[in-house]
Coordinates of C-alpha atoms in Angstrom, one line a residue:
Chain A
L3 CA 6.9 -81.0 -28.2
T4 CA 4.1 -78.4 -26.6
I5 CA 2.0 -78.7 -29.9
A6 CA -1.0 -78.4 -28.5
S7 CA -2.8 -81.3 -30.3
E8 CA -1.7 -82.6 -33.7
D9 CA -4.8 -80.8 -34.7
S10 CA -5.2 -77.8 -34.2
F11 CA -1.1 -77.6 -35.8
L12 CA -2.3 -79.0 -39.1
Q13 CA -5.0 -77.1 -39.3
Q14 CA -3.4 -73.8 -38.5
L15 CA -0.9 -75.0 -41.2
F16 CA -2.6 -76.6 -44.0
P17 CA -3.6 -72.5 -44.8
L18 CA -0.3 -71.6 -45.7
L19 CA -0.1 -74.3 -48.0
G20 CA -1.0 -72.1 -50.7
T21 CA -2.8 -73.6 -54.0
M22 CA -1.5 -77.1 -54.6
P23 CA -0.8 -77.2 -59.3
A24 CA -2.5 -79.5 -61.5
D25 CA -0.7 -82.0 -61.4
V26 CA -0.8 -82.8 -57.3
V27 CA -2.9 -85.7 -57.6
L28 CA -2.6 -85.2 -53.4
G29 CA -1.4 -82.8 -51.2
P30 CA -0.7 -83.1 -47.8
G31 CA -2.6 -85.3 -45.4
D32 CA -2.3 -88.9 -46.0
D33 CA 0.5 -91.1 -46.4
C34 CA 1.7 -90.1 -49.2
A35 CA 1.8 -87.0 -51.7
A36 CA 1.0 -88.0 -55.1
L37 CA 1.7 -86.3 -58.5
D38 CA 0.9 -86.8 -61.7
I39 CA 4.3 -87.1 -63.9
G40 CA 2.4 -87.3 -66.7
G41 CA 1.8 -91.2 -69.0
G42 CA -0.5 -92.5 -67.2
R43 CA 2.0 -92.5 -64.3
I44 CA 1.5 -91.7 -60.3
W45 CA 4.2 -90.5 -58.8
L46 CA 3.7 -91.1 -54.3
L47 CA 6.4 -88.7 -52.0
G48 CA 6.1 -89.1 -48.4
I49 CA 8.7 -88.0 -45.3
D50 CA 9.6 -89.7 -42.5
Q51 CA 12.7 -89.9 -39.8
V52 CA 14.0 -91.7 -36.9
V53 CA 14.7 -90.1 -33.8
G54 CA 17.5 -91.4 -31.3
E55 CA 16.4 -92.5 -27.9
R56 CA 12.5 -92.6 -29.2
H57 CA 12.2 -94.6 -31.8
Y58 CA 15.6 -96.6 -30.6
R59 CA 17.5 -96.8 -28.3
Q60 CA 21.1 -95.1 -28.1
H61 CA 23.1 -94.7 -25.8
G62 CA 24.1 -97.9 -23.4
A63 CA 24.3 -102.0 -23.3
Q64 CA 21.1 -101.8 -24.4
A65 CA 21.7 -99.5 -27.6
T66 CA 19.7 -100.2 -30.9
P67 CA 22.0 -101.4 -33.8
P68 CA 23.4 -98.8 -36.1
E69 CA 21.6 -101.9 -39.0
L70 CA 18.2 -102.1 -37.5
V71 CA 18.2 -98.1 -37.3
G72 CA 18.9 -97.5 -40.9
R73 CA 16.8 -100.2 -41.6
K74 CA 14.2 -99.5 -39.4
L75 CA 14.1 -96.2 -41.3
L76 CA 13.8 -96.6 -44.4
A77 CA 10.7 -100.0 -43.5
R78 CA 9.0 -97.5 -41.6
N79 CA 8.4 -95.1 -45.2
L80 CA 8.5 -98.6 -47.2
S81 CA 5.1 -98.6 -45.0
D82 CA 3.4 -95.5 -45.9
I83 CA 4.5 -96.3 -49.6
A84 CA 2.3 -100.0 -49.2
A85 CA -0.2 -97.8 -47.4
M86 CA -1.6 -95.8 -50.9
G87 CA 0.1 -99.3 -53.1
G88 CA 2.5 -98.7 -54.9
E89 CA 6.1 -99.7 -55.8
P90 CA 9.0 -97.9 -54.4
R91 CA 11.8 -97.7 -56.2
F92 CA 13.9 -94.2 -54.9
A93 CA 15.2 -92.8 -51.2
L94 CA 17.1 -89.4 -50.2
V95 CA 18.3 -89.7 -46.6
S96 CA 19.9 -86.8 -44.4
I97 CA 21.5 -87.5 -41.3
A98 CA 22.7 -85.0 -37.9
M99 CA 24.8 -86.8 -35.3
A100 CA 26.8 -85.7 -33.0
D101 CA 29.8 -87.1 -33.0
T102 CA 30.4 -90.2 -30.7
G103 CA 33.9 -91.1 -31.6
D104 CA 33.0 -94.2 -34.2
D105 CA 30.7 -91.7 -36.3
Q106 CA 32.6 -93.4 -40.4
Q107 CA 31.9 -97.3 -38.7
W108 CA 28.3 -96.1 -36.8
L109 CA 27.2 -94.5 -40.7
L110 CA 28.5 -97.0 -42.6
A111 CA 26.7 -100.2 -40.7
F112 CA 23.3 -98.1 -40.6
H113 CA 23.0 -97.4 -44.6
R114 CA 24.6 -100.9 -44.8
G115 CA 21.2 -101.9 -42.7
L116 CA 19.4 -99.4 -44.9
L117 CA 20.2 -100.7 -48.6
E118 CA 20.0 -104.7 -47.2
L119 CA 16.7 -103.1 -47.4
A120 CA 16.4 -101.0 -50.5
Q121 CA 17.5 -103.8 -52.7
Q122 CA 15.2 -106.5 -51.0
H123 CA 12.1 -104.2 -52.3
N124 CA 13.9 -102.6 -55.4
L125 CA 14.7 -99.4 -53.8
V126 CA 17.4 -97.0 -55.2
L127 CA 19.4 -94.6 -52.5
I128 CA 20.2 -91.3 -55.0
G129 CA 21.1 -88.6 -53.0
G130 CA 22.1 -88.2 -49.6
D131 CA 22.5 -84.6 -46.4
L132 CA 25.3 -85.4 -43.8
A133 CA 25.2 -83.1 -40.5
Q134 CA 26.8 -82.5 -37.2
A135 CA 24.5 -81.7 -34.0
P136 CA 24.9 -81.2 -30.9
H137 CA 23.9 -84.2 -29.1
D138 CA 21.3 -85.4 -30.5
C139 CA 20.8 -88.2 -33.7
V140 CA 18.1 -87.6 -35.7
A141 CA 18.1 -89.5 -39.6
S142 CA 14.7 -88.3 -42.8
L143 CA 14.2 -90.1 -45.7
T144 CA 12.6 -89.2 -47.9
I145 CA 10.9 -91.8 -50.2
I146 CA 9.2 -92.0 -53.6
G147 CA 7.0 -95.2 -55.6
E148 CA 5.4 -95.2 -58.1
A149 CA 1.6 -96.2 -58.1
V150 CA 0.1 -99.3 -58.9
G151 CA -2.5 -99.6 -61.6
N152 CA -5.4 -96.9 -61.8
A153 CA -4.3 -94.3 -58.5
P154 CA -3.1 -94.3 -55.4
I155 CA -5.2 -96.0 -52.5
C156 CA -5.8 -92.9 -50.2
R157 CA -7.1 -92.8 -46.7
H158 CA -10.8 -90.7 -47.7
G159 CA -11.9 -94.0 -50.3
A160 CA -14.4 -96.0 -47.9
A161 CA -18.3 -96.4 -48.2
V162 CA -20.6 -97.0 -45.9
G163 CA -21.0 -100.9 -45.7
D164 CA -17.3 -101.5 -46.3
Q165 CA -16.1 -104.9 -44.8
L166 CA -13.1 -103.8 -42.8
F167 CA -9.4 -105.6 -43.5
L168 CA -6.6 -105.8 -40.6
T169 CA -3.1 -107.8 -42.4
G170 CA -1.2 -109.7 -39.2
C171 CA -0.6 -108.3 -35.3
C172 CA -1.0 -105.9 -33.6
G173 CA 0.5 -105.0 -30.0
D174 CA 3.3 -104.7 -28.1
S175 CA 5.2 -104.0 -31.1
F176 CA 8.2 -102.2 -28.9
A177 CA 9.2 -104.7 -25.9
S178 CA 8.4 -107.3 -29.1
G179 CA 11.0 -105.6 -31.5
H180 CA 8.6 -105.3 -33.4
H181 CA 9.6 -102.5 -34.4
L182 CA 13.0 -102.2 -35.6
H183 CA 12.2 -106.6 -37.5
F184 CA 9.1 -105.8 -39.4
Q185 CA 8.6 -106.9 -42.6
P186 CA 6.6 -103.6 -44.8
R187 CA 3.8 -104.4 -46.5
T188 CA 4.9 -103.3 -50.0
P189 CA 4.0 -106.0 -51.9
Q190 CA 0.4 -106.7 -49.6
G191 CA -0.5 -103.4 -50.7
A192 CA 1.2 -103.4 -54.0
W193 CA -1.4 -106.5 -54.7
L194 CA -4.7 -104.6 -52.8
A195 CA -4.3 -101.6 -55.7
R196 CA -3.4 -103.2 -58.0
Q197 CA -6.5 -106.6 -57.3
Q198 CA -8.1 -103.2 -56.8
Y199 CA -9.9 -104.7 -53.4
A200 CA -9.4 -102.0 -51.4
S201 CA -11.2 -98.7 -51.5
A202 CA -9.1 -97.2 -48.3
M203 CA -6.5 -97.3 -46.9
I204 CA -3.4 -96.4 -44.5
D205 CA -1.0 -98.1 -42.5
I206 CA -0.9 -98.4 -38.3
S207 CA 2.1 -96.2 -37.5
D208 CA 0.3 -94.7 -34.1
G209 CA -1.9 -97.1 -32.7
L210 CA -4.8 -99.2 -34.1
L211 CA -7.6 -96.6 -32.8
L212 CA -5.7 -93.4 -33.5
D213 CA -5.3 -94.4 -37.4
A214 CA -8.5 -96.2 -37.9
R215 CA -10.2 -92.9 -35.9
R216 CA -8.2 -91.1 -39.0
L217 CA -9.1 -93.3 -42.5
A218 CA -12.9 -93.0 -40.9
A219 CA -12.3 -88.8 -40.9
A220 CA -10.9 -88.8 -44.2
S221 CA -12.9 -90.3 -45.4
A222 CA -16.4 -89.0 -43.5
V223 CA -17.3 -91.8 -42.3
Q224 CA -17.6 -93.9 -38.6
I225 CA -16.0 -97.1 -38.4
C226 CA -17.2 -99.8 -36.0
L227 CA -14.3 -102.2 -34.7
D228 CA -14.6 -106.2 -33.9
V229 CA -11.8 -105.5 -30.6
D230 CA -11.9 -109.3 -30.3
A231 CA -10.8 -110.9 -34.3
V232 CA -8.2 -108.3 -34.2
P233 CA -4.8 -110.7 -34.3
R234 CA -2.2 -110.2 -31.0
R235 CA 1.1 -109.9 -31.6
H236 CA 1.7 -112.6 -28.2
A237 CA -1.5 -114.2 -25.9
Q238 CA -0.1 -111.0 -23.3
V239 CA -1.0 -108.3 -25.3
S240 CA -3.9 -106.6 -23.2
R241 CA -6.6 -104.0 -25.1
Q242 CA -4.7 -101.1 -24.2
A243 CA -1.6 -102.4 -26.3
L244 CA -3.4 -103.7 -29.0
L245 CA -5.8 -100.4 -29.7
A246 CA -2.7 -97.8 -29.0
D247 CA 1.1 -99.1 -28.9
G248 CA 2.0 -97.8 -32.1
E249 CA 4.2 -98.9 -34.2
D250 CA 2.7 -102.5 -36.5
Y251 CA 3.1 -101.5 -39.3
E252 CA 0.0 -103.4 -40.5
L253 CA -1.9 -102.1 -43.2
L254 CA -5.5 -101.2 -42.2
F255 CA -7.9 -101.1 -45.3
T256 CA -11.3 -101.6 -46.4
V257 CA -13.6 -103.2 -48.9
N258 CA -16.9 -103.6 -50.8
A259 CA -19.2 -105.9 -49.2
A260 CA -19.2 -108.0 -52.0
A261 CA -15.9 -108.6 -52.5
A262 CA -14.9 -109.5 -48.7
S263 CA -15.0 -113.3 -49.4
A264 CA -13.1 -113.1 -53.0
L265 CA -10.8 -111.1 -51.1
L266 CA -10.2 -113.4 -48.6
A267 CA -10.0 -116.1 -51.4
A268 CA -7.6 -114.1 -53.7
W269 CA -5.1 -113.2 -50.7
P270 CA -1.6 -115.1 -51.8
F271 CA 0.7 -114.0 -49.2
A272 CA 0.4 -117.6 -46.9
D273 CA 2.6 -115.8 -44.4
V274 CA 0.8 -112.8 -43.7
A275 CA -2.8 -113.2 -41.7
L276 CA -5.1 -111.1 -42.8
S277 CA -9.1 -110.9 -40.3
C278 CA -12.4 -109.4 -41.0
I279 CA -11.9 -106.3 -38.3
G280 CA -15.2 -104.4 -38.3
H281 CA -16.8 -102.7 -40.9
V282 CA -18.4 -98.7 -42.0
D283 CA -20.7 -97.3 -40.7
A284 CA -22.9 -94.0 -41.4
G285 CA -21.7 -92.4 -38.1
P286 CA -20.5 -89.7 -37.3
A287 CA -17.9 -88.9 -39.0
G288 CA -14.0 -90.1 -37.4
V289 CA -15.7 -91.2 -34.6
V290 CA -14.9 -95.2 -33.8
I291 CA -16.9 -97.5 -32.3
A292 CA -17.0 -101.0 -31.0
S293 CA -19.6 -104.0 -32.0
D294 CA -21.9 -102.6 -28.8
G295 CA -21.6 -99.4 -29.9
S296 CA -20.4 -97.7 -27.9
I297 CA -17.0 -94.7 -28.4
L298 CA -14.0 -97.1 -28.4
S299 CA -11.6 -94.5 -26.4
A300 CA -7.7 -95.0 -25.8
P301 CA -7.6 -96.2 -21.8
G302 CA -5.7 -93.3 -20.7
G303 CA -6.3 -90.8 -22.8
F304 CA -4.2 -92.0 -26.1
D305 CA -1.9 -88.6 -26.4
H306 CA 0.4 -89.4 -29.2
F307 CA 2.4 -86.0 -29.0
R308 CA 4.0 -87.5 -25.6
R309 CA 5.0 -91.3 -26.9
I310 CA 8.5 -91.9 -27.5
D311 CA 6.6 -92.2 -31.2
S312 CA 5.2 -89.0 -31.4
E313 CA 5.2 -87.2 -34.5
V314 CA 3.3 -85.6 -36.4
D315 CA 2.7 -86.5 -41.1
L316 CA 1.5 -83.8 -42.6
Chain B
L7 CA 31.8 -86.6 -36.8
T8 CA 34.9 -87.8 -36.4
I9 CA 34.8 -89.4 -40.3
A10 CA 38.4 -89.6 -41.5
S11 CA 37.0 -87.4 -44.5
E12 CA 33.9 -86.8 -46.2
D13 CA 36.3 -88.1 -49.1
S14 CA 36.9 -91.5 -47.4
F15 CA 33.7 -91.9 -45.9
L16 CA 31.9 -91.5 -49.2
Q17 CA 34.2 -94.2 -50.4
Q18 CA 33.2 -96.3 -48.4
L19 CA 29.4 -96.2 -49.2
F20 CA 29.3 -95.6 -53.4
P21 CA 30.0 -99.1 -53.9
L22 CA 27.0 -100.2 -51.3
L23 CA 24.0 -98.2 -52.8
G24 CA 23.9 -101.2 -56.4
T25 CA 23.4 -101.0 -59.6
M26 CA 21.1 -97.2 -60.6
P27 CA 17.8 -98.1 -63.2
A28 CA 18.2 -96.7 -66.3
D29 CA 15.9 -93.7 -65.4
V30 CA 17.8 -92.8 -62.4
V31 CA 20.0 -90.1 -65.5
L32 CA 22.9 -89.4 -62.4
G33 CA 23.8 -90.6 -59.0
P34 CA 25.2 -89.6 -55.6
G35 CA 27.5 -86.6 -56.2
D36 CA 26.3 -83.8 -57.4
D37 CA 24.0 -81.1 -56.0
C38 CA 21.5 -83.2 -57.4
A39 CA 20.1 -86.9 -58.5
A40 CA 18.5 -86.4 -61.9
L41 CA 15.4 -89.3 -62.9
D42 CA 13.8 -89.3 -66.2
I43 CA 10.4 -88.8 -65.9
G44 CA 10.0 -89.8 -69.1
G45 CA 8.1 -87.4 -72.1
G46 CA 11.5 -85.9 -72.3
R47 CA 11.9 -84.4 -68.8
I48 CA 14.4 -84.8 -66.4
W49 CA 13.5 -84.4 -62.6
L50 CA 16.3 -83.4 -59.8
L51 CA 16.2 -84.3 -56.8
G52 CA 18.0 -83.1 -53.4
I53 CA 18.2 -83.5 -50.7
D54 CA 19.6 -80.6 -47.3
Q55 CA 19.2 -80.3 -42.8
V56 CA 19.9 -76.8 -41.3
V57 CA 20.8 -77.9 -37.4
G58 CA 20.1 -75.9 -34.9
E59 CA 23.7 -74.1 -33.6
R60 CA 25.7 -75.7 -36.4
H61 CA 22.8 -74.1 -39.4
Y62 CA 21.9 -71.0 -37.3
R63 CA 21.5 -69.6 -33.4
Q64 CA 18.8 -72.1 -31.7
H65 CA 19.5 -70.6 -28.0
G66 CA 18.7 -66.9 -26.6
A67 CA 19.0 -63.3 -27.3
Q68 CA 20.7 -64.1 -30.2
A69 CA 18.8 -67.2 -31.4
T70 CA 17.7 -66.6 -35.5
P71 CA 14.3 -65.9 -36.0
P72 CA 12.5 -68.7 -36.6
E73 CA 11.3 -67.4 -39.9
L74 CA 14.7 -67.3 -41.6
V75 CA 15.4 -70.7 -40.0
G76 CA 12.4 -72.0 -42.7
R77 CA 13.6 -69.3 -45.4
K78 CA 17.0 -70.8 -44.5
L79 CA 16.4 -74.7 -45.0
L80 CA 14.0 -74.0 -48.6
A81 CA 16.7 -70.6 -49.9
R82 CA 19.9 -74.0 -48.9
N83 CA 17.8 -76.4 -51.5
L84 CA 16.7 -74.1 -53.6
S85 CA 20.6 -73.3 -54.6
D86 CA 20.8 -76.9 -55.4
I87 CA 18.5 -77.3 -58.2
A88 CA 20.0 -73.7 -59.4
A89 CA 23.1 -75.3 -59.5
M90 CA 22.2 -78.5 -62.1
G91 CA 19.7 -75.5 -64.4
G92 CA 16.3 -77.2 -62.9
E93 CA 13.0 -74.9 -62.0
P94 CA 12.2 -75.7 -59.0
R95 CA 8.6 -77.0 -58.2
F96 CA 7.9 -79.6 -54.9
A97 CA 9.4 -79.5 -51.8
L98 CA 9.2 -81.9 -48.4
V99 CA 10.4 -81.3 -45.6
S100 CA 9.9 -83.3 -41.9
I101 CA 11.5 -82.0 -38.0
A102 CA 12.8 -83.4 -35.1
M103 CA 12.6 -81.0 -31.9
A104 CA 13.1 -80.6 -28.5
D105 CA 10.5 -79.3 -25.8
T106 CA 10.8 -75.6 -25.8
G107 CA 7.6 -74.4 -24.5
D108 CA 5.8 -72.2 -27.8
D109 CA 7.2 -75.3 -30.1
Q110 CA 3.3 -74.6 -31.7
Q111 CA 4.8 -70.2 -32.4
W112 CA 8.1 -71.8 -33.1
L113 CA 6.8 -74.5 -36.1
L114 CA 4.1 -72.0 -37.6
A115 CA 6.7 -68.7 -37.6
F116 CA 9.2 -71.5 -39.2
H117 CA 6.8 -72.1 -42.1
R118 CA 5.3 -69.3 -42.2
G119 CA 9.7 -67.8 -43.6
L120 CA 9.2 -71.1 -45.6
L121 CA 6.4 -71.0 -47.7
E122 CA 6.4 -66.9 -48.5
L123 CA 10.2 -67.8 -50.5
A124 CA 8.8 -71.1 -51.5
Q125 CA 6.1 -69.0 -53.4
Q126 CA 8.3 -66.9 -54.9
H127 CA 9.7 -69.3 -56.7
N128 CA 7.0 -71.4 -56.9
L129 CA 6.7 -74.3 -55.4
V130 CA 4.6 -76.3 -53.5
L131 CA 4.9 -78.2 -49.7
I132 CA 3.6 -81.2 -50.0
G133 CA 5.2 -82.7 -47.7
G134 CA 5.8 -83.4 -43.9
D135 CA 7.0 -85.3 -40.4
L136 CA 7.2 -83.9 -37.1
A137 CA 9.1 -85.9 -33.9
Q138 CA 9.9 -84.6 -30.6
A139 CA 13.8 -85.0 -30.4
P140 CA 15.6 -84.6 -26.4
H141 CA 17.8 -82.1 -27.5
D142 CA 17.9 -81.0 -31.3
C143 CA 16.3 -78.8 -33.1
V144 CA 16.5 -80.8 -36.5
A145 CA 15.2 -79.3 -39.6
S146 CA 15.3 -81.4 -43.2
L147 CA 13.5 -80.6 -47.0
T148 CA 14.0 -82.6 -50.2
I149 CA 13.4 -80.8 -53.2
I150 CA 12.3 -81.5 -56.5
G151 CA 12.9 -79.5 -59.6
E152 CA 12.4 -79.7 -63.5
A153 CA 15.9 -79.4 -65.2
V154 CA 15.4 -76.7 -68.2
G155 CA 16.1 -77.9 -71.9
N156 CA 17.9 -81.1 -72.2
A157 CA 19.8 -82.0 -70.0
P158 CA 20.5 -80.7 -66.0
I159 CA 24.1 -79.7 -65.4
C160 CA 26.1 -81.1 -63.9
R161 CA 29.9 -80.8 -62.4
H162 CA 31.8 -83.3 -64.1
G163 CA 31.1 -81.0 -67.7
A164 CA 33.9 -78.8 -67.7
A165 CA 36.3 -78.7 -70.6
V166 CA 40.1 -77.3 -71.6
G167 CA 39.8 -73.9 -72.6
D168 CA 36.6 -73.1 -70.1
Q169 CA 36.4 -69.4 -68.6
L170 CA 35.0 -70.1 -65.1
F171 CA 32.4 -66.9 -64.0
L172 CA 31.0 -67.0 -60.4
T173 CA 27.6 -65.0 -59.9
G174 CA 27.7 -62.5 -56.9
C175 CA 30.3 -62.0 -54.7
C176 CA 32.2 -63.9 -51.3
G177 CA 33.3 -64.0 -48.3
D178 CA 31.9 -63.4 -44.3
S179 CA 28.7 -65.7 -45.5
F180 CA 27.4 -65.5 -41.2
A181 CA 28.6 -62.4 -39.6
S182 CA 26.6 -60.3 -42.3
G183 CA 23.9 -62.4 -42.3
H184 CA 23.8 -63.1 -45.8
H185 CA 23.4 -67.2 -45.2
L186 CA 19.9 -66.1 -44.2
H187 CA 18.9 -63.8 -46.1
F188 CA 20.5 -64.3 -49.9
Q189 CA 18.8 -64.5 -52.4
P190 CA 19.2 -69.0 -54.0
R191 CA 20.7 -68.3 -57.9
T192 CA 17.1 -69.6 -59.8
P193 CA 17.0 -67.5 -62.7
Q194 CA 20.3 -67.4 -62.8
G195 CA 20.9 -71.4 -63.6
A196 CA 17.4 -71.6 -64.9
W197 CA 18.7 -68.7 -67.7
L198 CA 21.9 -70.6 -67.6
A199 CA 20.4 -74.2 -68.6
R200 CA 18.1 -72.3 -70.9
Q201 CA 20.4 -70.9 -72.8
Q202 CA 23.0 -73.5 -72.2
Y203 CA 25.9 -71.4 -71.1
A204 CA 27.9 -73.0 -69.0
S205 CA 29.6 -76.3 -69.9
A206 CA 29.4 -77.7 -65.3
M207 CA 28.8 -75.3 -62.6
I208 CA 28.3 -76.1 -58.1
D209 CA 26.4 -74.1 -55.5
I210 CA 29.2 -72.1 -53.8
S211 CA 27.8 -73.8 -50.4
D212 CA 31.3 -74.8 -48.3
G213 CA 33.0 -72.1 -49.0
L214 CA 35.0 -71.6 -52.9
L215 CA 38.1 -73.7 -52.6
L216 CA 36.9 -75.9 -52.2
D217 CA 33.5 -76.8 -54.2
A218 CA 35.8 -75.7 -56.8
R219 CA 38.4 -78.5 -56.0
R220 CA 34.9 -80.8 -55.9
L221 CA 33.8 -78.9 -60.0
A222 CA 37.1 -79.5 -60.8
A223 CA 37.8 -83.1 -59.8
A224 CA 34.3 -84.1 -61.3
S225 CA 35.4 -82.5 -65.1
A226 CA 39.0 -84.1 -64.5
V227 CA 40.8 -81.5 -63.9
Q228 CA 42.1 -78.2 -63.3
I229 CA 41.3 -75.1 -62.4
C230 CA 43.7 -71.8 -62.2
L231 CA 41.4 -68.8 -60.1
D232 CA 42.1 -65.9 -60.6
V233 CA 41.2 -64.5 -56.6
D234 CA 42.1 -60.5 -57.2
A235 CA 39.2 -60.8 -59.8
V236 CA 36.9 -62.7 -57.0
P237 CA 34.2 -60.3 -55.6
R238 CA 34.4 -59.7 -51.4
R239 CA 31.0 -58.8 -50.2
H240 CA 32.8 -55.6 -48.7
A241 CA 36.2 -54.3 -48.3
Q242 CA 37.1 -55.9 -44.6
V243 CA 36.6 -59.6 -46.1
S244 CA 40.2 -61.4 -46.1
R245 CA 41.3 -63.5 -48.6
Q246 CA 40.8 -66.4 -46.2
A247 CA 37.6 -66.1 -45.6
L248 CA 36.5 -65.7 -49.8
L249 CA 38.0 -69.0 -49.9
A250 CA 36.8 -70.8 -46.9
D251 CA 34.6 -69.1 -45.1
G252 CA 31.5 -71.2 -46.9
E253 CA 27.2 -70.3 -47.3
D254 CA 27.9 -68.0 -50.7
Y255 CA 25.2 -70.0 -52.5
E256 CA 26.6 -68.3 -55.7
L257 CA 27.1 -69.8 -58.7
L258 CA 29.7 -71.2 -59.8
F259 CA 30.3 -72.7 -63.7
T260 CA 32.5 -72.5 -66.9
V261 CA 31.3 -71.4 -69.9
N262 CA 33.8 -72.6 -73.7
A263 CA 36.3 -69.6 -73.8
A264 CA 33.7 -68.8 -77.9
A265 CA 30.8 -68.7 -75.7
A266 CA 32.0 -66.2 -73.2
S267 CA 31.8 -62.7 -74.1
A268 CA 28.0 -62.8 -75.4
L269 CA 27.3 -64.8 -71.8
L270 CA 29.0 -61.1 -70.5
A271 CA 27.2 -59.1 -73.3
A272 CA 23.7 -61.2 -72.4
W273 CA 24.0 -61.3 -68.9
P274 CA 20.4 -60.3 -67.8
F275 CA 20.1 -59.6 -64.5
A276 CA 21.1 -56.2 -63.7
D277 CA 21.1 -56.8 -59.6
V278 CA 23.0 -59.9 -60.5
A279 CA 27.1 -59.5 -60.4
L280 CA 29.2 -61.7 -63.0
S281 CA 32.6 -61.8 -62.7
C282 CA 34.9 -63.9 -65.2
I283 CA 37.5 -65.9 -61.7
G284 CA 39.7 -68.1 -63.8
H285 CA 39.3 -70.2 -66.3
V286 CA 40.3 -74.7 -67.1
D287 CA 43.6 -75.6 -67.7
A288 CA 45.3 -79.4 -68.8
G289 CA 46.8 -79.6 -65.3
P290 CA 46.7 -82.1 -62.7
A291 CA 42.0 -83.4 -61.6
G292 CA 40.8 -81.9 -58.8
V293 CA 43.6 -78.9 -58.6
V294 CA 42.8 -75.0 -58.2
I295 CA 46.3 -73.3 -58.5
A296 CA 46.3 -69.3 -59.0
S297 CA 47.0 -67.4 -61.0
D298 CA 51.1 -66.9 -60.5
G299 CA 50.8 -71.1 -61.2
S300 CA 50.9 -72.0 -57.2
I301 CA 48.4 -74.8 -55.8
L302 CA 45.8 -73.1 -53.4
S303 CA 45.1 -74.6 -50.2
A304 CA 43.0 -73.2 -48.1
P305 CA 45.3 -70.9 -45.3
G306 CA 44.5 -72.9 -41.3
G307 CA 44.0 -76.9 -43.4
F308 CA 40.6 -76.4 -44.7
D309 CA 38.3 -79.3 -42.8
H310 CA 34.7 -78.9 -43.2
F311 CA 33.8 -81.3 -40.4
R312 CA 35.0 -78.8 -37.3
R313 CA 33.1 -76.6 -38.9
I314 CA 29.9 -74.7 -38.5
D315 CA 27.6 -76.1 -41.2
S316 CA 29.7 -79.2 -41.4
E317 CA 28.6 -81.1 -43.2
V318 CA 28.2 -84.0 -46.0
D319 CA 26.8 -84.1 -49.9
L320 CA 26.3 -87.7 -51.4

């Protein structure tokens, strides 16, 4: 895509969207939209896709097994529900694919992988569409979840003084296969919402630094990141990989400083690391600095439109 | 796609879907799924896509203007809401596209066309996703509507003796440009639901004969089609084009015979033709016959997997 930048595109698009009706609690711009469906219930809706040769290997001996393609498509969307503190409920999926000679077997295996993960997360597939494409394989999934607690956890709730927390670890998602096998953090997101610990939350899909900037921008705060405190997937993960690799699918969230110790003590997920990796500052909105006060920028000039997983979430 | 047939694929897929929770009023298999959201309200959810060189011309001098691509994507989905007797509310859209050099202008024009139609139908865009594809352009839209009246109108409610009605006319949708400019029948669908005239309904997207068969199969009835009573888009539309062209996006529905004259008298849409084109028989389920009793089959052996608009709705 030759879009000048995500920001320039969204800045031109958002004014075209018009006024949202009263039951839209949250419109485009977060991990999910949120709708008030009455009876004190809020539904979360997100959309995400996987594209052959972008999000998985489509051709050749290294082709990703279709079960893992379907699994990844759903897992990415589950991560968006997790980031809002929701419980997944329903999904619809569309697939456009070229004639490959064994489409029916591929499609059934794709759905088997997707549905196995769906069952683990109490989600059902309620609709779909299938079309032929000239060359590529593109699968898109719309997920519907229900917010736990009083309201969804948004990107915009971080307050100066909050501590910054991260589940799991970062870096080297593609080579390690993490991007195909990760466990979406939906139990953790729902628990955080139920316990009302998180003031703001986002899932790390496009690199820790970029997603930290998004949370900081939405909350109109600066974030101070303690890079040395971020757990690495393994010892060979470089500083660049740690900050910018993407596809980590961990939760990054802020917690009132007075509640931080209680959170660490109460965290009930023995197999999911929880790390305090920084805090929220009163500096310029959307800026992420290191502990020495220097502004963090991804080495090489991060541009996620050029990456294999280049994407824009509205 | 080399799928043996739509039926064989869905017959293998549906058993994998598992048990639907109690609030799923209608799962996969109709134009939309239906969810009971409480308070006596039912939401309708559908998903449909457009693919470059399948549903519109992507390249060359004859390339479809991006405004009309976005318009068509939404209009197809509005037609699915219309077919259930719903009023449209929300949409999420994902786009995967190759680098074309002017993506930002194309994408903004695509959204302008989509949003102009959205505004006319009181629908708002609440989410999206954008990714890069190696070659193709695929756009998928999930639509959410609310059922009007007591329950959605399904494909499975037709009863022996019902009269068969069609809005508008059929045939030659592609060459005439109808597939890009049609007015989705959402006002008509919602009116039919509010007045409780329709016992079963489907939108004609894959050809009158195929969609009539789907309605007949879902209702476990035979349909007798008076081919001469089906309005043609213009005088040169052949019998084959009338029955099998597809992309007509009209409503096909059944009405209790005792209410048929009242419907024709009450029909308030002066600019949308309403025609009685047959009736429901007690013959073999899913079969469509002509007035002379012969079984109707599309000339040349209709196979929508080979068509430009080949698709499967789950």
